[in-house]
mmCIF file of N, CA, C and O in Angstrom:
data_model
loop_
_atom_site.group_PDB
_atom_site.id
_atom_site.type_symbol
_atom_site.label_atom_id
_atom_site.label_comp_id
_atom_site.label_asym_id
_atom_site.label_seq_id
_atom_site.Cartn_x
_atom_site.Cartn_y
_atom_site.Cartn_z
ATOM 1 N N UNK A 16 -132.300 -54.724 118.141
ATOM 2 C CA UNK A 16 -132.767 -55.693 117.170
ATOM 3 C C UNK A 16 -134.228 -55.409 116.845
ATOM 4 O O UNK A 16 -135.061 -55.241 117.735
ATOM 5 N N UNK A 17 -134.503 -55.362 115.605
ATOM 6 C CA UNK A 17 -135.805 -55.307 115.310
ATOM 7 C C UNK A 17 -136.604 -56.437 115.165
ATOM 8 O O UNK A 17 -136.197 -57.535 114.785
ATOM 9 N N UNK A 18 -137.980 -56.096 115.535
ATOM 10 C CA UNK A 18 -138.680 -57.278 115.537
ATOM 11 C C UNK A 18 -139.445 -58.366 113.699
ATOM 12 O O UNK A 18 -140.055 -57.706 112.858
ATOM 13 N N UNK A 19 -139.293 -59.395 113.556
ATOM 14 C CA UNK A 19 -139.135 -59.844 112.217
ATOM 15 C C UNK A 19 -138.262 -59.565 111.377
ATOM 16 O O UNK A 19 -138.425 -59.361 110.174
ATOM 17 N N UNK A 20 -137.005 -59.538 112.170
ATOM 18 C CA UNK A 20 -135.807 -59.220 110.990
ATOM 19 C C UNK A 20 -135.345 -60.866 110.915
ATOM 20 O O UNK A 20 -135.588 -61.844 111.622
ATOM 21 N N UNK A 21 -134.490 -60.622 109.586
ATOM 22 C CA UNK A 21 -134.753 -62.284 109.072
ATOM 23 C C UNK A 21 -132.806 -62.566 109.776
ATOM 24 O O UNK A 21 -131.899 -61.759 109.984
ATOM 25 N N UNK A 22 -132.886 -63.925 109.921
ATOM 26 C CA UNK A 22 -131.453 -64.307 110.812
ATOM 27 C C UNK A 22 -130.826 -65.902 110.012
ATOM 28 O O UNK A 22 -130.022 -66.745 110.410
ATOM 29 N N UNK A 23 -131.759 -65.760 108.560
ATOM 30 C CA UNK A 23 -131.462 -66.696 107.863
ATOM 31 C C UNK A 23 -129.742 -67.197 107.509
ATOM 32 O O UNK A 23 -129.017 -66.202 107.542
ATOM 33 N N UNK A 24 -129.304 -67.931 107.327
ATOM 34 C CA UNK A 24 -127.968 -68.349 106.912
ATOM 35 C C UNK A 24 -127.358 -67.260 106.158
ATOM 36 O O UNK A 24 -126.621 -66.420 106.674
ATOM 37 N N UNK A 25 -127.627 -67.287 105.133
ATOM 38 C CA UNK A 25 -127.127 -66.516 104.392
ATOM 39 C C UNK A 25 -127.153 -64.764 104.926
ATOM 40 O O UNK A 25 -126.257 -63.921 104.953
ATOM 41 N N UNK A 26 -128.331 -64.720 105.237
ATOM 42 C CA UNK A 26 -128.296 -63.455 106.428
ATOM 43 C C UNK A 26 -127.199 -63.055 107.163
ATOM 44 O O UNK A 26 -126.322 -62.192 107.119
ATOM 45 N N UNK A 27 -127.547 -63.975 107.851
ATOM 46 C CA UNK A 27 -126.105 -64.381 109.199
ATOM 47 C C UNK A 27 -124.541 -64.101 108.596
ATOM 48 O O UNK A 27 -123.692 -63.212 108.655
ATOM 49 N N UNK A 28 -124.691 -65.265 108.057
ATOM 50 C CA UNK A 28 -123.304 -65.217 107.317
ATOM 51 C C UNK A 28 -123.182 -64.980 105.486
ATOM 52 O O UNK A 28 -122.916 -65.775 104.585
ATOM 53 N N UNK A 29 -123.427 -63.892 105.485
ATOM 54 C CA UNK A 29 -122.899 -63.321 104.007
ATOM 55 C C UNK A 29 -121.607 -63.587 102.884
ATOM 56 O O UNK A 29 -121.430 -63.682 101.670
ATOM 57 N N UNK A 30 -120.680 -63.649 104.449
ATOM 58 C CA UNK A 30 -119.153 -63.960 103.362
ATOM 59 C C UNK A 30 -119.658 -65.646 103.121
ATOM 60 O O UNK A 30 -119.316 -66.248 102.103
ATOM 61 N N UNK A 31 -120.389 -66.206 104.049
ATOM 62 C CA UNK A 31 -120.115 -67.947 103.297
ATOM 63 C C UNK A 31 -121.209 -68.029 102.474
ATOM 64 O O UNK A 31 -121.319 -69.227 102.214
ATOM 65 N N UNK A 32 -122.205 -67.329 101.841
ATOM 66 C CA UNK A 32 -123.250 -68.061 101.379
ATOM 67 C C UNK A 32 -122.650 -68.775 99.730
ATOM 68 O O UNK A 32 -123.579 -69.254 99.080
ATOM 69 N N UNK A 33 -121.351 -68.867 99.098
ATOM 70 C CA UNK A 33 -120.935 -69.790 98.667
ATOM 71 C C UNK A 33 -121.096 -70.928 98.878
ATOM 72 O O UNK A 33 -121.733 -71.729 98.194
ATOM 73 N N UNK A 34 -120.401 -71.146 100.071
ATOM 74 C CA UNK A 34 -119.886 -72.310 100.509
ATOM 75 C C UNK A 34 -121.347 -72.853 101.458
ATOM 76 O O UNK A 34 -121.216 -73.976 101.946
ATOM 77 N N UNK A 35 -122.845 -72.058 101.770
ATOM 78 C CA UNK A 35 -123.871 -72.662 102.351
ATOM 79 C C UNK A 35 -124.300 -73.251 101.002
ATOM 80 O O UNK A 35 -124.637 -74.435 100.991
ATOM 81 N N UNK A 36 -124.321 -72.528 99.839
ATOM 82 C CA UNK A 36 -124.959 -73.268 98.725
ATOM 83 C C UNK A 36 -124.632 -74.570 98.127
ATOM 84 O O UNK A 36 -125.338 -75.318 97.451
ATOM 85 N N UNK A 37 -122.966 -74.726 98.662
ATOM 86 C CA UNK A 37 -122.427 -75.775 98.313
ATOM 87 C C UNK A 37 -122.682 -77.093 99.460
ATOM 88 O O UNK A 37 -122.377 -78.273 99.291
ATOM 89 N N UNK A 38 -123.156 -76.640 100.324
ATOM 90 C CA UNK A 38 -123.101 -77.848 101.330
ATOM 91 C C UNK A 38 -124.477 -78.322 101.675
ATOM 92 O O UNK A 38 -124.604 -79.377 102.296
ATOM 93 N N UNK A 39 -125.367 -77.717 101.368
ATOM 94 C CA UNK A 39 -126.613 -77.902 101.031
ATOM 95 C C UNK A 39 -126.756 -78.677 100.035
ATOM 96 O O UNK A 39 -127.269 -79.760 100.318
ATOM 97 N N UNK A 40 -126.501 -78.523 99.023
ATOM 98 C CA UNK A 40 -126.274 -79.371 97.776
ATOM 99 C C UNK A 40 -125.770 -80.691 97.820
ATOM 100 O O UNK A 40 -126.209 -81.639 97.170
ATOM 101 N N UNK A 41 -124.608 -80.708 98.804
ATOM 102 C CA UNK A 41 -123.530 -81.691 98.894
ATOM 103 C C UNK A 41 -123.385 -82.428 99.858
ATOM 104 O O UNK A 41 -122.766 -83.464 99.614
ATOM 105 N N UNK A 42 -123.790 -82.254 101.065
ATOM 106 C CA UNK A 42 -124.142 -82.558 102.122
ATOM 107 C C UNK A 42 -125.724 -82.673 102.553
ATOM 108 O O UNK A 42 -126.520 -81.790 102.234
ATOM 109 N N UNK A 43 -126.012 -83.534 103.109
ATOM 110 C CA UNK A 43 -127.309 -84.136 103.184
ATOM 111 C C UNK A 43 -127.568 -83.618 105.038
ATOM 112 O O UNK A 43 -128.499 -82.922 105.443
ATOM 113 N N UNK A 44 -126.684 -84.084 105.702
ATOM 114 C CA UNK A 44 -126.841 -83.449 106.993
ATOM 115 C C UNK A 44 -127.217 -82.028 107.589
ATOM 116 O O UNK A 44 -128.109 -81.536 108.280
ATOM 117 N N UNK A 45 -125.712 -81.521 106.762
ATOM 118 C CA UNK A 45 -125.959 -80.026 106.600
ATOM 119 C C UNK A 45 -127.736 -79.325 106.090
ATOM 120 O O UNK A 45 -128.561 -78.644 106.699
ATOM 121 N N UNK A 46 -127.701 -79.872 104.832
ATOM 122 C CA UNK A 46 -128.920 -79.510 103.849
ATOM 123 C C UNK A 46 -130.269 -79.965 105.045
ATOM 124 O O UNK A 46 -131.103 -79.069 105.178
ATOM 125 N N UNK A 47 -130.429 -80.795 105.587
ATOM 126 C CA UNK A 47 -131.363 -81.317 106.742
ATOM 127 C C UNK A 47 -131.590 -79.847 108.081
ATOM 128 O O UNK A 47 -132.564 -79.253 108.543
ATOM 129 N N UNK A 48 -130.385 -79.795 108.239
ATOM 130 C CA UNK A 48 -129.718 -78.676 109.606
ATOM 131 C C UNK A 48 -130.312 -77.233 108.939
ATOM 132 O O UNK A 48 -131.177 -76.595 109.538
ATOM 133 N N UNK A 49 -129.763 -76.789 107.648
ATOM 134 C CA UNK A 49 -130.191 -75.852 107.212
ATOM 135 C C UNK A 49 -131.878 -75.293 107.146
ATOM 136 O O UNK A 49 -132.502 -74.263 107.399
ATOM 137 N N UNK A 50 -132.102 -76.443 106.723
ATOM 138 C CA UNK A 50 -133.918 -76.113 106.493
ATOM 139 C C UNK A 50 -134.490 -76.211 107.887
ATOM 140 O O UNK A 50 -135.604 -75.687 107.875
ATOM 141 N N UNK A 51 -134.205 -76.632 108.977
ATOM 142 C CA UNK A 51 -134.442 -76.696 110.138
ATOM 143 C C UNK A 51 -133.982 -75.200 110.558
ATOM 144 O O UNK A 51 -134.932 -74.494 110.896
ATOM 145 N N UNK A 52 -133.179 -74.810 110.587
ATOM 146 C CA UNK A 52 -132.957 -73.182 110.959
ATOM 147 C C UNK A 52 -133.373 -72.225 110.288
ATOM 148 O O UNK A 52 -133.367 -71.077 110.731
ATOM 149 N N UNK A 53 -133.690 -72.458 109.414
ATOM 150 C CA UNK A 53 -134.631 -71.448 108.443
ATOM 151 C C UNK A 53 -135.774 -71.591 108.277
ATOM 152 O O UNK A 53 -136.484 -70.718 107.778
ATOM 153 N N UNK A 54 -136.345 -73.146 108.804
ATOM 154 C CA UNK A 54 -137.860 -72.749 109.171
ATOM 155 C C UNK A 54 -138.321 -72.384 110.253
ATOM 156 O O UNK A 54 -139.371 -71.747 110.340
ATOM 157 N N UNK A 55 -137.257 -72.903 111.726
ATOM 158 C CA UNK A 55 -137.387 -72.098 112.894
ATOM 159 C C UNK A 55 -137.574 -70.622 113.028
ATOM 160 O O UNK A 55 -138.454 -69.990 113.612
ATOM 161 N N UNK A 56 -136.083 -70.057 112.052
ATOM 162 C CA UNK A 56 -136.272 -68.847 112.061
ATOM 163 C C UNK A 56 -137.321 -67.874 111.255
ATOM 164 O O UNK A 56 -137.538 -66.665 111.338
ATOM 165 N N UNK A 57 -137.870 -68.901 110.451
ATOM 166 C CA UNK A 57 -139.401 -68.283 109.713
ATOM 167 C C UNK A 57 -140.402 -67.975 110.662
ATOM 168 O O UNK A 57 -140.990 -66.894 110.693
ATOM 169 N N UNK A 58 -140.712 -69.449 111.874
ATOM 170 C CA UNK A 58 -142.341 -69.245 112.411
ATOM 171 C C UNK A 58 -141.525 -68.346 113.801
ATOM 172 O O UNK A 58 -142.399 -67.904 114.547
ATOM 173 N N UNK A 59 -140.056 -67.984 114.307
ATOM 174 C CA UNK A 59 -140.115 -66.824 115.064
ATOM 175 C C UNK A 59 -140.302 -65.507 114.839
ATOM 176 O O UNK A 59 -140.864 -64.598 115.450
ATOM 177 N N UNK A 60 -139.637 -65.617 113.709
ATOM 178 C CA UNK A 60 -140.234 -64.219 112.729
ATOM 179 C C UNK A 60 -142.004 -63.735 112.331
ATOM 180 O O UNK A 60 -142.483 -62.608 112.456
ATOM 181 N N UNK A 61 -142.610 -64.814 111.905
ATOM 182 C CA UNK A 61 -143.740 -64.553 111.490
ATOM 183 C C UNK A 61 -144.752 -64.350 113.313
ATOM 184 O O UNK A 61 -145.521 -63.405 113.487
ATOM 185 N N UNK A 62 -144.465 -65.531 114.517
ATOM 186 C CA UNK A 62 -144.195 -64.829 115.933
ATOM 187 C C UNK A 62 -144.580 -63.679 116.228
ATOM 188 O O UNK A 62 -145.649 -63.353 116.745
ATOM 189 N N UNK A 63 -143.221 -62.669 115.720
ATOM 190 C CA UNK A 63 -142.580 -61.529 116.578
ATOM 191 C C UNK A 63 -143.623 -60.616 116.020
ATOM 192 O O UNK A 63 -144.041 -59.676 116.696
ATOM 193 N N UNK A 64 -144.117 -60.889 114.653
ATOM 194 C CA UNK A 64 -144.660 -59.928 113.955
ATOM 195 C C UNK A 64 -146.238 -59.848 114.410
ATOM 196 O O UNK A 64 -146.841 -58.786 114.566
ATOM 197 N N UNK A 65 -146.827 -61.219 114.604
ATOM 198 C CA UNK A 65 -148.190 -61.346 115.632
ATOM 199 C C UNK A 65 -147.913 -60.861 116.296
ATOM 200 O O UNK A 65 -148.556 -59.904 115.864
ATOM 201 N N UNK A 66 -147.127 -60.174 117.814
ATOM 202 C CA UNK A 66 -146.870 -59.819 118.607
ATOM 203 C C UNK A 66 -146.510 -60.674 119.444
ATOM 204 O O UNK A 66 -146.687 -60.370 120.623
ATOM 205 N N UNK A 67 -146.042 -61.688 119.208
ATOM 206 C CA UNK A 67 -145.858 -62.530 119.930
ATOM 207 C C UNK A 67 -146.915 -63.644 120.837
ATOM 208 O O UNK A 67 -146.923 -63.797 122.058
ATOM 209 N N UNK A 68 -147.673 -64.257 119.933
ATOM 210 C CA UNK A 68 -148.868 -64.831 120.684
ATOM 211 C C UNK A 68 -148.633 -66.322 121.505
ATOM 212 O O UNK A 68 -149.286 -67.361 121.405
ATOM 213 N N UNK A 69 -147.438 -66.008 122.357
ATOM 214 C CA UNK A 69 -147.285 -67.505 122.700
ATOM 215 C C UNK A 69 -145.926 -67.066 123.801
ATOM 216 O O UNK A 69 -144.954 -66.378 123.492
ATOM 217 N N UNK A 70 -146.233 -67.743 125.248
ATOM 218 C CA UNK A 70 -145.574 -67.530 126.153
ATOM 219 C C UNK A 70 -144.259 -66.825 126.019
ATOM 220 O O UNK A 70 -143.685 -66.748 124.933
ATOM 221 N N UNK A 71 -143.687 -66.208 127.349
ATOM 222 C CA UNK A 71 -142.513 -65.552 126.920
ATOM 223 C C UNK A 71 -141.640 -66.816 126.981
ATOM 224 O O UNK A 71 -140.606 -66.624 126.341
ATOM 225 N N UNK A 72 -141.706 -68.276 127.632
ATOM 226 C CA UNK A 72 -140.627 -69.342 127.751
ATOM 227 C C UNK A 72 -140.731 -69.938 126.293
ATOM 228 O O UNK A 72 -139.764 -70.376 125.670
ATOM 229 N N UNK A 73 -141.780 -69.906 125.921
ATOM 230 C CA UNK A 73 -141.582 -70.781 125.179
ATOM 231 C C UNK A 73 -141.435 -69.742 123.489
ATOM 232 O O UNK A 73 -141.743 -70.282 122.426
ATOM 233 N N UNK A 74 -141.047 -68.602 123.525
ATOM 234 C CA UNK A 74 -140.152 -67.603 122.386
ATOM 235 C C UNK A 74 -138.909 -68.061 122.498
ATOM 236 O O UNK A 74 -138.267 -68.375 121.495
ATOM 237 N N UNK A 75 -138.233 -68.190 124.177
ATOM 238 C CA UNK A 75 -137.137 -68.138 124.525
ATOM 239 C C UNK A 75 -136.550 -68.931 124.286
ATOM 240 O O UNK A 75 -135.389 -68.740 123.924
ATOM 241 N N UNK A 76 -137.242 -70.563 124.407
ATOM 242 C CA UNK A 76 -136.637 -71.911 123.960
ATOM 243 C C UNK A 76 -137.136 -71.816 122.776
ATOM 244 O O UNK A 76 -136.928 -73.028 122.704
ATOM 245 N N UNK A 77 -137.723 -71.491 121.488
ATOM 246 C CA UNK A 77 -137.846 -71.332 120.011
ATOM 247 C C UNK A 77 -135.923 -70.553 119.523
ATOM 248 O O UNK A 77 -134.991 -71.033 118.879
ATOM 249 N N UNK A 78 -136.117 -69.184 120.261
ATOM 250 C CA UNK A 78 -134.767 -68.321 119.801
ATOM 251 C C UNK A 78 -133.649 -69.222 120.454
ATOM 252 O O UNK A 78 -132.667 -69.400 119.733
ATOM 253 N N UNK A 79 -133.631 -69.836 121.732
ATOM 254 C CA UNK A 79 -132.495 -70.670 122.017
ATOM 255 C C UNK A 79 -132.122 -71.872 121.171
ATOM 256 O O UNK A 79 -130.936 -72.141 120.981
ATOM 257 N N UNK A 80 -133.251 -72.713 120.579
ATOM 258 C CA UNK A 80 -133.183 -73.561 119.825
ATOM 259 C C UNK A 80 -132.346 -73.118 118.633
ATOM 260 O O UNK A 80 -131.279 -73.693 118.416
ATOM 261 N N UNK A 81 -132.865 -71.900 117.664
ATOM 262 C CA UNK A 81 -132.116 -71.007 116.696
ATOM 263 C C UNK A 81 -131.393 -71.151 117.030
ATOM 264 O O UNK A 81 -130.947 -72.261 116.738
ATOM 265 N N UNK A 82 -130.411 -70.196 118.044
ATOM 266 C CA UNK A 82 -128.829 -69.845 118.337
ATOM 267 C C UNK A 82 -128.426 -71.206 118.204
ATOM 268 O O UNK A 82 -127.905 -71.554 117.144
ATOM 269 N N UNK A 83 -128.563 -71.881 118.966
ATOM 270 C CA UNK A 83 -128.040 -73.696 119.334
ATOM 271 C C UNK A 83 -127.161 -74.089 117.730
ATOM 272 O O UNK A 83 -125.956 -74.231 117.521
ATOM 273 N N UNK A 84 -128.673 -74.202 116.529
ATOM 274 C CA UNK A 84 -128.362 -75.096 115.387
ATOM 275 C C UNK A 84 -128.036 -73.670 114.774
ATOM 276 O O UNK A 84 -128.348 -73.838 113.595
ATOM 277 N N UNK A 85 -127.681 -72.634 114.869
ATOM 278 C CA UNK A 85 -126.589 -71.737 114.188
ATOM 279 C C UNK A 85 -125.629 -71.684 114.686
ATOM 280 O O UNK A 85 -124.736 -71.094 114.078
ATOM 281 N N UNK A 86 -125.369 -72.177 115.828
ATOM 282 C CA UNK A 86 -123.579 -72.768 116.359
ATOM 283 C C UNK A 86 -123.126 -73.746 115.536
ATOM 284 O O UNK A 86 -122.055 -73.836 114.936
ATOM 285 N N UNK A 87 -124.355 -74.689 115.589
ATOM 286 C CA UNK A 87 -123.904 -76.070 114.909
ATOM 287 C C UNK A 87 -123.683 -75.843 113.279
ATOM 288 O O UNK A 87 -122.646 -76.356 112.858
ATOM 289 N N UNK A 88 -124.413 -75.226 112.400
ATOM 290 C CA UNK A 88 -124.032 -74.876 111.598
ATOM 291 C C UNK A 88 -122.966 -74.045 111.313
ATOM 292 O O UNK A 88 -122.281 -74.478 110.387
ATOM 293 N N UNK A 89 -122.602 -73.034 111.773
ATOM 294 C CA UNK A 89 -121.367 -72.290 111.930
ATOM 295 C C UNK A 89 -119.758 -73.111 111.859
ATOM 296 O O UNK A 89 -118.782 -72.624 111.287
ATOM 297 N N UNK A 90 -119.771 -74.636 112.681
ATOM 298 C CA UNK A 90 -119.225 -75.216 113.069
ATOM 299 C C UNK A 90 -118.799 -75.881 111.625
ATOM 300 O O UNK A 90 -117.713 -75.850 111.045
ATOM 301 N N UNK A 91 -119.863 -76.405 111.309
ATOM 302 C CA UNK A 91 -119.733 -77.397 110.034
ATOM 303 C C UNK A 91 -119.249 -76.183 108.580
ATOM 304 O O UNK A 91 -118.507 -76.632 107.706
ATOM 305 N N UNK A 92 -119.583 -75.196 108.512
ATOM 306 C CA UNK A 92 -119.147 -74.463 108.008
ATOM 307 C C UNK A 92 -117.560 -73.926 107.578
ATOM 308 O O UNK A 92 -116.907 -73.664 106.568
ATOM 309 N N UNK A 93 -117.391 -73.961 109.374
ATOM 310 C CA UNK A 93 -115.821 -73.615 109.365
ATOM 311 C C UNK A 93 -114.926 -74.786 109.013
ATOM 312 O O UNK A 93 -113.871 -74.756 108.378
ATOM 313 N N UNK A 94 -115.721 -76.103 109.693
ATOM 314 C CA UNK A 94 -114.811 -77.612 109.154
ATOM 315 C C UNK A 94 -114.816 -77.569 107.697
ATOM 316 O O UNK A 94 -113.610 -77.595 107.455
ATOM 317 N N UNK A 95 -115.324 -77.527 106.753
ATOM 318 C CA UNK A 95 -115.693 -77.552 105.483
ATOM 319 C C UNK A 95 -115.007 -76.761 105.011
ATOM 320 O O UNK A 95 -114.373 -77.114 104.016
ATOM 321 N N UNK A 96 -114.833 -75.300 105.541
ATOM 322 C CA UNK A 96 -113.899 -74.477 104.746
ATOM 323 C C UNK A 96 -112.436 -74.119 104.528
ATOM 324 O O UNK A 96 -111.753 -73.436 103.764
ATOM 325 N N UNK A 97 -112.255 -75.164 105.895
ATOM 326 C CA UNK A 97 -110.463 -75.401 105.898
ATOM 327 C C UNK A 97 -109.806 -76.701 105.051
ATOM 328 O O UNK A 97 -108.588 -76.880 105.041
#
């Protein structure tokens, strides 16, 4: 993995960015969840690229936080698309 590579939604998941545009729009929860993982994954990115100026625990609980609300999004994703 390279360092400041972007892990944005649409990133992530390519085949749904339909259906992220639509639930963003349409969904208020989702649209809340979304901007929360994409600004997380902004200040780890912008982070990695300082070199990381901030403990190794507390990168770890930033990127764990990420993974977490990209489960949760993933989730709402798949409910939505069936």
């Amino acid at each position: 993995m390279m360092l400041g590579e972007s892990h944005s939604l649409k990133h992530e998941f390519p085949e749904l960015e339909n259906l992220i545009d639509h639930l963003i729009a349409s969904d208020m929860h989702f649209a809340k969840e979304a901007a929360r993982y994409n600004s997380l994954d902004t200040e780890i990115r912008k982070l990695e690229l300082k070199g990381s100026p901030i403990e190794d625990e507390d990168m770890k609980r930033l990127k764990m936080e990420r993974a977490d609300l990209k489960d949760e999004l993933y989730e709402l994703l798949q409910k939505a698309s069936q």
